PDB file of C-alpha atoms in Angstrom:
ATOM      1  CA  UNK A   1       9.155 -21.352  -7.105  1.00 44.00           C
ATOM      2  CA  UNK A   2       8.087 -19.915 -10.339  1.00 43.00           C
ATOM      3  CA  UNK A   3       7.835 -16.004  -9.537  1.00 42.00           C
ATOM      4  CA  UNK A   4       8.199 -12.227 -12.449  1.00 43.00           C
ATOM      5  CA  UNK A   5      11.368 -10.122 -11.496  1.00 43.00           C
ATOM      6  CA  UNK A   6      10.468  -7.246  -8.930  1.00 43.00           C
ATOM      7  CA  UNK A   7      11.515  -4.735  -8.201  1.00 43.00           C
ATOM      8  CA  UNK A   8      14.198  -4.000  -4.513  1.00 43.00           C
ATOM      9  CA  UNK A   9      11.625  -3.227  -1.891  1.00 44.00           C
ATOM     10  CA  UNK A  10      12.352  -0.047  -0.550  1.00 40.00           C
ATOM     11  CA  UNK A  11      10.372   1.848   2.105  1.00 43.00           C
ATOM     12  CA  UNK A  12       7.857   3.576   1.219  1.00 41.00           C
ATOM     13  CA  UNK A  13       8.340   7.893   2.040  1.00 42.00           C
ATOM     14  CA  UNK A  14       4.408   8.274   2.971  1.00 45.00           C
ATOM     15  CA  UNK A  15       3.106   5.112   5.934  1.00 43.00           C
ATOM     16  CA  UNK A  16      -0.344   4.310   5.504  1.00 44.00           C
ATOM     17  CA  UNK A  17      -2.169   2.291   7.444  1.00 44.00           C
ATOM     18  CA  UNK A  18      -3.000  -0.875   7.796  1.00 42.00           C
ATOM     19  CA  UNK A  19      -5.943  -3.028   6.006  1.00 44.00           C
ATOM     20  CA  UNK A  20      -6.227  -6.312   6.359  1.00 38.00           C
ATOM     21  CA  UNK A  21      -3.798  -8.002   4.107  1.00 42.00           C
ATOM     22  CA  UNK A  22      -1.168  -6.023   6.183  1.00 45.00           C
ATOM     23  CA  UNK A  23      -2.964  -7.165   9.160  1.00 41.00           C
ATOM     24  CA  UNK A  24       0.100 -10.280  10.056  1.00 38.00           C
ATOM     25  CA  UNK A  25       0.505  -8.100  12.494  1.00 39.00           C
ATOM     26  CA  UNK A  26      -2.243  -4.722  13.215  1.00 39.00           C
ATOM     27  CA  UNK A  27      -3.033  -7.815  15.568  1.00 38.00           C
ATOM     28  CA  UNK A  28      -1.241  -7.289  18.255  1.00 38.00           C
ATOM     29  CA  UNK A  29      -1.118  -3.948  18.825  1.00 37.00           C
ATOM     30  CA  UNK A  30      -3.757  -3.026  21.769  1.00 34.00           C
ATOM     31  CA  UNK A  31      -2.445  -3.567  23.874  1.00 37.00           C
ATOM     32  CA  UNK A  32       1.486  -3.246  24.357  1.00 38.00           C
ATOM     33  CA  UNK A  33       1.848   0.309  25.965  1.00 37.00           C
ATOM     34  CA  UNK A  34      -0.330   0.148  28.970  1.00 39.00           C
ATOM     35  CA  UNK A  35       1.850  -2.431  30.271  1.00 38.00           C
ATOM     36  CA  UNK A  36       4.506  -1.192  30.183  1.00 39.00           C
ATOM     37  CA  UNK A  37       2.811   1.252  31.880  1.00 39.00           C
ATOM     38  CA  UNK A  38       2.452  -1.362  34.541  1.00 35.00           C
ATOM     39  CA  UNK A  39       5.959  -2.076  33.999  1.00 38.00           C
ATOM     40  CA  UNK A  40       7.269   1.112  35.055  1.00 37.00           C
ATOM     41  CA  UNK A  41       4.279   2.722  36.945  1.00 35.00           C
ATOM     42  CA  UNK A  42       3.998   5.444  34.728  1.00 37.00           C
ATOM     43  CA  UNK A  43       0.508   7.274  33.403  1.00 34.00           C
ATOM     44  CA  UNK A  44      -1.243   5.317  31.024  1.00 35.00           C
ATOM     45  CA  UNK A  45      -3.427   8.839  29.758  1.00 38.00           C
ATOM     46  CA  UNK A  46       0.483  11.202  31.092  1.00 39.00           C
ATOM     47  CA  UNK A  47       1.801   9.327  27.716  1.00 39.00           C
ATOM     48  CA  UNK A  48      -0.164   9.269  25.194  1.00 40.00           C
ATOM     49  CA  UNK A  49      -1.093  12.960  25.996  1.00 39.00           C
ATOM     50  CA  UNK A  50       2.575  12.907  25.535  1.00 41.00           C
ATOM     51  CA  UNK A  51       2.844  11.987  22.183  1.00 40.00           C
ATOM     52  CA  UNK A  52       0.254  13.908  20.869  1.00 39.00           C
ATOM     53  CA  UNK A  53       0.148  15.916  18.432  1.00 37.00           C
ATOM     54  CA  UNK A  54      -2.332  17.726  15.346  1.00 32.00           C
ATOM     55  CA  UNK A  55      -3.864  15.123  13.656  1.00 34.00           C
ATOM     56  CA  UNK A  56      -2.646  14.541   9.746  1.00 34.00           C
ATOM     57  CA  UNK A  57      -3.553  11.761   7.506  1.00 38.00           C
ATOM     58  CA  UNK A  58      -3.467   9.164  10.903  1.00 40.00           C
ATOM     59  CA  UNK A  59       0.177  10.071  11.926  1.00 39.00           C
ATOM     60  CA  UNK A  60       2.053  12.347  13.974  1.00 43.00           C
ATOM     61  CA  UNK A  61       4.958  13.298  13.983  1.00 46.00           C
ATOM     62  CA  UNK A  62       8.384  11.854  15.481  1.00 54.00           C
ATOM     63  CA  UNK A  63       8.161  12.053  19.196  1.00 56.00           C
ATOM     64  CA  UNK A  64      10.164  10.430  22.589  1.00 61.00           C
ATOM     65  CA  UNK A  65      10.119   8.365  24.522  1.00 58.00           C
ATOM     66  CA  UNK A  66      12.844   7.879  26.894  1.00 57.00           C
ATOM     67  CA  UNK A  67      13.697   4.761  27.465  1.00 59.00           C
ATOM     68  CA  UNK A  68      13.468   1.837  29.583  1.00 57.00           C
ATOM     69  CA  UNK A  69      13.901  -1.354  30.954  1.00 54.00           C
ATOM     70  CA  UNK A  70      12.818  -4.400  29.696  1.00 55.00           C
ATOM     71  CA  UNK A  71      10.109  -6.419  31.751  1.00 52.00           C
ATOM     72  CA  UNK A  72       8.821 -10.120  31.652  1.00 56.00           C
ATOM     73  CA  UNK A  73       5.404 -10.768  30.474  1.00 65.00           C
ATOM     74  CA  UNK A  74       3.560 -13.621  31.804  1.00 84.00           C
ATOM     75  CA  UNK A  75       0.700 -15.644  30.396  1.00 87.00           C
ATOM     76  CA  UNK A  76      -2.489 -13.759  30.993  1.00 86.00           C
ATOM     77  CA  UNK A  77      -0.567 -10.834  29.506  1.00 84.00           C
ATOM     78  CA  UNK A  78       0.242 -12.632  26.499  1.00 83.00           C
ATOM     79  CA  UNK A  79      -3.544 -13.440  26.152  1.00 81.00           C
ATOM     80  CA  UNK A  80      -4.240 -10.180  26.364  1.00 74.00           C
ATOM     81  CA  UNK A  81      -2.012  -8.985  24.156  1.00 72.00           C
ATOM     82  CA  UNK A  82      -2.798 -11.405  21.064  1.00 73.00           C
ATOM     83  CA  UNK A  83      -6.935 -11.061  21.727  1.00 68.00           C
ATOM     84  CA  UNK A  84      -6.891  -7.700  21.542  1.00 63.00           C
ATOM     85  CA  UNK A  85      -4.757  -7.492  19.112  1.00 64.00           C
ATOM     86  CA  UNK A  86      -7.465 -10.350  16.760  1.00 65.00           C
ATOM     87  CA  UNK A  87      -9.883  -7.026  17.804  1.00 63.00           C
ATOM     88  CA  UNK A  88      -7.907  -4.870  15.542  1.00 59.00           C
ATOM     89  CA  UNK A  89      -6.871  -7.100  13.593  1.00 58.00           C
ATOM     90  CA  UNK A  90     -11.121  -7.542  12.829  1.00 62.00           C
ATOM     91  CA  UNK A  91     -12.408  -3.424  13.888  1.00 62.00           C
ATOM     92  CA  UNK A  92      -9.966  -2.047  10.728  1.00 55.00           C
ATOM     93  CA  UNK A  93      -7.245   0.009  11.635  1.00 64.00           C
ATOM     94  CA  UNK A  94      -9.782   3.317  11.072  1.00 66.00           C
ATOM     95  CA  UNK A  95     -10.303   3.106  14.581  1.00 70.00           C
ATOM     96  CA  UNK A  96      -6.554   3.907  15.533  1.00 70.00           C
ATOM     97  CA  UNK A  97      -3.814   5.902  14.302  1.00 75.00           C
ATOM     98  CA  UNK A  98      -0.373   5.654  14.564  1.00 75.00           C
ATOM     99  CA  UNK A  99       1.944   7.825  15.837  1.00 83.00           C
ATOM    100  CA  UNK A 100       6.174   7.173  14.811  1.00 89.00           C
ATOM    101  CA  UNK A 101       8.523   7.392  16.960  1.00 92.00           C
ATOM    102  CA  UNK A 102      11.695   8.943  17.534  1.00 91.00           C
ATOM    103  CA  UNK A 103      13.300   5.469  19.867  1.00 92.00           C
ATOM    104  CA  UNK A 104      10.860   3.152  21.864  1.00 93.00           C
ATOM    105  CA  UNK A 105      10.665   2.562  25.344  1.00 90.00           C
ATOM    106  CA  UNK A 106      12.223  -0.803  26.572  1.00 91.00           C
ATOM    107  CA  UNK A 107      14.023  -2.332  22.855  1.00 93.00           C
ATOM    108  CA  UNK A 108      16.722  -0.143  20.055  1.00 95.00           C
ATOM    109  CA  UNK A 109      16.489  -0.299  16.895  1.00 96.00           C
ATOM    110  CA  UNK A 110      19.196  -2.925  16.663  1.00 96.00           C
ATOM    111  CA  UNK A 111      17.389  -4.489  19.304  1.00 96.00           C
ATOM    112  CA  UNK A 112      14.507  -4.314  17.424  1.00 96.00           C
ATOM    113  CA  UNK A 113      16.113  -6.375  14.428  1.00 96.00           C
ATOM    114  CA  UNK A 114      18.119  -8.273  15.590  1.00 96.00           C
ATOM    115  CA  UNK A 115      13.927 -10.265  16.548  1.00 95.00           C
ATOM    116  CA  UNK A 116      14.613 -11.177  12.473  1.00 96.00           C
ATOM    117  CA  UNK A 117      16.367 -14.333  14.068  1.00 95.00           C
ATOM    118  CA  UNK A 118      13.516 -14.823  15.970  1.00 95.00           C
ATOM    119  CA  UNK A 119      10.754 -15.245  12.619  1.00 94.00           C
ATOM    120  CA  UNK A 120      12.802 -17.468  11.056  1.00 94.00           C
ATOM    121  CA  UNK A 121      12.778 -19.586  14.142  1.00 95.00           C
ATOM    122  CA  UNK A 122       8.471 -19.455  14.041  1.00 94.00           C
ATOM    123  CA  UNK A 123       9.151 -20.929  10.580  1.00 94.00           C
ATOM    124  CA  UNK A 124      11.782 -23.561  11.010  1.00 94.00           C
ATOM    125  CA  UNK A 125      11.168 -26.855  10.264  1.00 93.00           C
ATOM    126  CA  UNK A 126       7.362 -25.798   8.708  1.00 93.00           C
ATOM    127  CA  UNK A 127       7.920 -25.743   4.799  1.00 91.00           C
ATOM    128  CA  UNK A 128       6.909 -22.309   4.743  1.00 91.00           C
ATOM    129  CA  UNK A 129       9.569 -19.798   3.405  1.00 90.00           C
ATOM    130  CA  UNK A 130      11.608 -17.414   5.391  1.00 90.00           C
ATOM    131  CA  UNK A 131      15.163 -17.609   4.192  1.00 87.00           C
ATOM    132  CA  UNK A 132      18.192 -17.406   6.509  1.00 86.00           C
ATOM    133  CA  UNK A 133      19.559 -14.553   8.783  1.00 84.00           C
ATOM    134  CA  UNK A 134      21.859 -13.335   6.029  1.00 87.00           C
ATOM    135  CA  UNK A 135      19.175 -13.214   3.063  1.00 90.00           C
ATOM    136  CA  UNK A 136      17.346 -10.721   3.991  1.00 94.00           C
ATOM    137  CA  UNK A 137      18.889  -6.963   3.932  1.00 93.00           C
ATOM    138  CA  UNK A 138      17.415  -3.418   3.781  1.00 93.00           C
ATOM    139  CA  UNK A 139      15.713  -3.515   7.320  1.00 96.00           C
ATOM    140  CA  UNK A 140      14.655  -1.134   8.792  1.00 96.00           C
ATOM    141  CA  UNK A 141      11.325   0.136  10.640  1.00 96.00           C
ATOM    142  CA  UNK A 142      10.003   2.037  13.693  1.00 95.00           C
ATOM    143  CA  UNK A 143       8.420   2.165  16.885  1.00 93.00           C
ATOM    144  CA  UNK A 144       4.843   3.392  16.652  1.00 86.00           C
ATOM    145  CA  UNK A 145       2.898   4.345  18.825  1.00 82.00           C
ATOM    146  CA  UNK A 146      -1.147   2.994  18.737  1.00 76.00           C
ATOM    147  CA  UNK A 147      -3.211   5.397  19.722  1.00 79.00           C
ATOM    148  CA  UNK A 148      -7.398   3.789  19.905  1.00 77.00           C
ATOM    149  CA  UNK A 149      -9.509   6.997  17.271  1.00 77.00           C
ATOM    150  CA  UNK A 150     -12.587   6.515  19.767  1.00 75.00           C
ATOM    151  CA  UNK A 151     -10.083   7.997  22.344  1.00 70.00           C
ATOM    152  CA  UNK A 152     -10.248   5.411  25.162  1.00 62.00           C
ATOM    153  CA  UNK A 153      -6.831   5.972  26.147  1.00 57.00           C
ATOM    154  CA  UNK A 154      -5.446   3.286  26.059  1.00 52.00           C
ATOM    155  CA  UNK A 155      -2.530   2.315  24.248  1.00 63.00           C
ATOM    156  CA  UNK A 156      -0.063   0.330  22.477  1.00 76.00           C
ATOM    157  CA  UNK A 157       3.615   0.142  20.712  1.00 85.00           C
ATOM    158  CA  UNK A 158       4.739  -1.713  18.845  1.00 83.00           C
ATOM    159  CA  UNK A 159       8.197  -2.042  16.296  1.00 90.00           C
ATOM    160  CA  UNK A 160       6.947  -1.892  12.497  1.00 88.00           C
ATOM    161  CA  UNK A 161      10.005  -4.036  10.738  1.00 93.00           C
ATOM    162  CA  UNK A 162      11.071  -4.518   7.410  1.00 96.00           C
ATOM    163  CA  UNK A 163      13.486  -5.643   5.090  1.00 96.00           C
ATOM    164  CA  UNK A 164      13.630  -7.113   1.062  1.00 95.00           C
ATOM    165  CA  UNK A 165      15.436 -10.757  -0.417  1.00 92.00           C
ATOM    166  CA  UNK A 166      16.184 -11.257  -3.485  1.00 90.00           C
ATOM    167  CA  UNK A 167      17.017 -15.122  -4.729  1.00 86.00           C
ATOM    168  CA  UNK A 168      17.696 -15.150  -8.425  1.00 86.00           C
ATOM    169  CA  UNK A 169      15.105 -13.771 -10.420  1.00 88.00           C
ATOM    170  CA  UNK A 170      12.477 -15.113  -7.331  1.00 89.00           C
ATOM    171  CA  UNK A 171      11.684 -11.833  -4.941  1.00 93.00           C
ATOM    172  CA  UNK A 172      10.208 -11.792  -0.981  1.00 94.00           C
ATOM    173  CA  UNK A 173       9.596  -9.395   0.999  1.00 95.00           C
ATOM    174  CA  UNK A 174       8.874  -9.128   5.191  1.00 95.00           C
ATOM    175  CA  UNK A 175       7.050  -7.224   7.278  1.00 90.00           C
ATOM    176  CA  UNK A 176       6.943  -8.299  11.475  1.00 90.00           C
ATOM    177  CA  UNK A 177       5.905  -7.223  14.420  1.00 85.00           C
ATOM    178  CA  UNK A 178       7.473  -6.083  17.581  1.00 88.00           C
ATOM    179  CA  UNK A 179       6.449  -5.594  21.024  1.00 86.00           C
ATOM    180  CA  UNK A 180       7.694  -3.254  22.698  1.00 88.00           C
ATOM    181  CA  UNK A 181       7.458  -3.751  26.453  1.00 86.00           C
ATOM    182  CA  UNK A 182       8.451  -7.402  25.809  1.00 84.00           C
ATOM    183  CA  UNK A 183      10.819  -7.650  23.112  1.00 88.00           C
ATOM    184  CA  UNK A 184       8.556 -10.992  21.547  1.00 86.00           C
ATOM    185  CA  UNK A 185       7.584 -10.870  18.098  1.00 88.00           C
ATOM    186  CA  UNK A 186       3.499 -10.344  17.043  1.00 85.00           C
ATOM    187  CA  UNK A 187       3.024 -11.023  13.284  1.00 85.00           C
ATOM    188  CA  UNK A 188       4.846 -12.293  10.754  1.00 88.00           C
ATOM    189  CA  UNK A 189       4.109 -11.420   6.636  1.00 89.00           C
ATOM    190  CA  UNK A 190       6.488 -12.855   3.977  1.00 93.00           C
ATOM    191  CA  UNK A 191       5.546 -12.018   0.051  1.00 92.00           C
ATOM    192  CA  UNK A 192       7.124 -13.656  -2.685  1.00 92.00           C
ATOM    193  CA  UNK A 193       6.466 -15.714  -6.343  1.00 90.00           C
ATOM    194  CA  UNK A 194       3.553 -18.510  -6.336  1.00 87.00           C
ATOM    195  CA  UNK A 195       4.184 -21.814  -4.785  1.00 82.00           C
ATOM    196  CA  UNK A 196       5.569 -20.451  -1.735  1.00 81.00           C
ATOM    197  CA  UNK A 197       2.869 -22.666   0.359  1.00 80.00           C
ATOM    198  CA  UNK A 198       3.959 -26.046   0.821  1.00 81.00           C
ATOM    199  CA  UNK A 199       1.553 -28.959  -0.183  1.00 82.00           C
ATOM    200  CA  UNK A 200       0.708 -30.545   3.737  1.00 86.00           C
ATOM    201  CA  UNK A 201      -1.225 -27.341   5.033  1.00 85.00           C
ATOM    202  CA  UNK A 202      -2.587 -29.407   8.167  1.00 88.00           C
ATOM    203  CA  UNK A 203       1.303 -30.349   9.164  1.00 91.00           C
ATOM    204  CA  UNK A 204       2.474 -27.464   8.596  1.00 92.00           C
ATOM    205  CA  UNK A 205       0.232 -25.344  10.743  1.00 92.00           C
ATOM    206  CA  UNK A 206       0.809 -28.042  13.431  1.00 94.00           C
ATOM    207  CA  UNK A 207       4.894 -27.552  13.497  1.00 95.00           C
ATOM    208  CA  UNK A 208       3.721 -23.421  12.973  1.00 95.00           C
ATOM    209  CA  UNK A 209       1.612 -23.747  16.893  1.00 95.00           C
ATOM    210  CA  UNK A 210       5.110 -25.705  17.706  1.00 96.00           C
ATOM    211  CA  UNK A 211       7.258 -23.576  16.982  1.00 96.00           C
ATOM    212  CA  UNK A 212       4.572 -20.339  18.900  1.00 93.00           C
ATOM    213  CA  UNK A 213       3.723 -22.993  21.499  1.00 94.00           C
ATOM    214  CA  UNK A 214       7.650 -22.866  22.516  1.00 94.00           C
ATOM    215  CA  UNK A 215       8.434 -19.018  21.937  1.00 92.00           C
ATOM    216  CA  UNK A 216       6.300 -17.882  23.435  1.00 89.00           C
ATOM    217  CA  UNK A 217       6.541 -20.168  26.752  1.00 90.00           C
ATOM    218  CA  UNK A 218       3.419 -20.889  27.990  1.00 91.00           C
ATOM    219  CA  UNK A 219       3.542 -22.695  31.207  1.00 90.00           C
ATOM    220  CA  UNK A 220      -0.609 -23.613  31.294  1.00 92.00           C
ATOM    221  CA  UNK A 221      -2.163 -22.943  27.529  1.00 94.00           C
ATOM    222  CA  UNK A 222      -1.828 -25.175  24.835  1.00 95.00           C
ATOM    223  CA  UNK A 223      -2.123 -24.635  21.451  1.00 95.00           C
ATOM    224  CA  UNK A 224      -3.813 -26.806  19.078  1.00 93.00           C
ATOM    225  CA  UNK A 225      -4.433 -25.857  15.411  1.00 93.00           C
ATOM    226  CA  UNK A 226      -7.008 -26.512  13.495  1.00 87.00           C
ATOM    227  CA  UNK A 227      -6.659 -30.300  11.965  1.00 84.00           C
ATOM    228  CA  UNK A 228      -9.389 -33.044  10.135  1.00 79.00           C
ATOM    229  CA  UNK A 229     -12.805 -31.363   8.838  1.00 78.00           C
ATOM    230  CA  UNK A 230     -12.324 -28.449  10.983  1.00 77.00           C
ATOM    231  CA  UNK A 231      -9.497 -27.464   8.803  1.00 78.00           C
ATOM    232  CA  UNK A 232     -11.311 -28.126   5.655  1.00 76.00           C
ATOM    233  CA  UNK A 233     -14.400 -26.590   6.338  1.00 72.00           C
ATOM    234  CA  UNK A 234     -12.597 -23.218   6.089  1.00 65.00           C
ATOM    235  CA  UNK A 235     -12.561 -21.195   3.689  1.00 56.00           C
ATOM    236  CA  UNK A 236     -10.081 -19.916   0.850  1.00 58.00           C
ATOM    237  CA  UNK A 237      -6.248 -20.162   2.512  1.00 71.00           C
ATOM    238  CA  UNK A 238      -7.401 -18.777   6.770  1.00 82.00           C
ATOM    239  CA  UNK A 239      -6.858 -21.599   8.956  1.00 87.00           C
ATOM    240  CA  UNK A 240      -6.547 -20.842  13.093  1.00 89.00           C
ATOM    241  CA  UNK A 241      -5.111 -22.300  16.176  1.00 93.00           C
ATOM    242  CA  UNK A 242      -6.529 -22.857  18.936  1.00 93.00           C
ATOM    243  CA  UNK A 243      -5.181 -21.542  22.728  1.00 95.00           C
ATOM    244  CA  UNK A 244      -6.475 -23.686  25.274  1.00 95.00           C
ATOM    245  CA  UNK A 245      -6.421 -23.589  28.999  1.00 94.00           C
ATOM    246  CA  UNK A 246      -7.381 -25.837  31.045  1.00 93.00           C
ATOM    247  CA  UNK A 247     -10.095 -28.036  28.099  1.00 94.00           C
ATOM    248  CA  UNK A 248     -11.374 -24.091  27.268  1.00 94.00           C
ATOM    249  CA  UNK A 249     -10.871 -22.187  24.126  1.00 93.00           C
ATOM    250  CA  UNK A 250      -9.313 -18.740  25.241  1.00 90.00           C
ATOM    251  CA  UNK A 251      -8.556 -16.972  21.518  1.00 89.00           C
ATOM    252  CA  UNK A 252      -8.358 -17.700  18.509  1.00 88.00           C
ATOM    253  CA  UNK A 253      -5.384 -15.964  16.473  1.00 88.00           C
ATOM    254  CA  UNK A 254      -5.825 -16.509  13.019  1.00 87.00           C
ATOM    255  CA  UNK A 255      -3.164 -17.909  10.329  1.00 90.00           C
ATOM    256  CA  UNK A 256      -3.481 -16.868   6.615  1.00 86.00           C
ATOM    257  CA  UNK A 257      -1.231 -19.662   3.857  1.00 87.00           C
ATOM    258  CA  UNK A 258      -1.160 -18.579   0.663  1.00 86.00           C
ATOM    259  CA  UNK A 259       0.293 -19.873  -2.547  1.00 85.00           C
ATOM    260  CA  UNK A 260       2.653 -16.404  -2.984  1.00 88.00           C
ATOM    261  CA  UNK A 261       2.639 -15.600   1.171  1.00 89.00           C
ATOM    262  CA  UNK A 262       2.527 -16.821   4.397  1.00 89.00           C
ATOM    263  CA  UNK A 263       0.709 -15.028   7.194  1.00 85.00           C
ATOM    264  CA  UNK A 264       0.494 -15.350  11.553  1.00 83.00           C
ATOM    265  CA  UNK A 265      -1.787 -13.214  12.470  1.00 73.00           C
TER     266      UNK A 265
END
């Protein structure tokens, strides 16, 4: 792999709303806090009202939530999270605003950082670059409450995590999202020099789907990656993984495999 020497990644002072290319993750945000509310018996409108301040550039000042016990997540809940995340990706960040929190409700900062191991688990054996746990430096991030601009009471709570890695002259950046309710990594984006994508895209997508199936541990949902003519008909580097239950596709999760980046979005 070859690439230009880049400056060391530094967390921007001012957070900006995600764009489509940042979807790695925006795709899985919208339903998360509602699940936390159900798990704890907390009123969603009350929680949302408790963190809303005056709106400033799509963000508000930091607030705090009381800690809670980590909940388990069923198949239907996972599907709902992923489905609403895809809807968020398609609608764009203009439909939502983010409120940065001092702490999560279920995860601590340390626990969110530990999910870096899950990112490596998702990429293992795919040929996609993910580095080693010790390679990634300046791992940091904060929990964010997602509030639809429409005024809908549905909300989500996710950790947006960042890290950087330098291997010789080659510099990589990582962003991944962690669901505060379940502790699952719900999106990944790694950017680096050209030459990152394996030659056999079909095999890479197949192995990625196998890893996601093990990681999300569905009981009655099968993950089937695009292949053959269906994969070749895709424009550019975007493809998807079908989530199938009882022979019916219930969800398509977009995946981007590019020469200088890869994403689960």
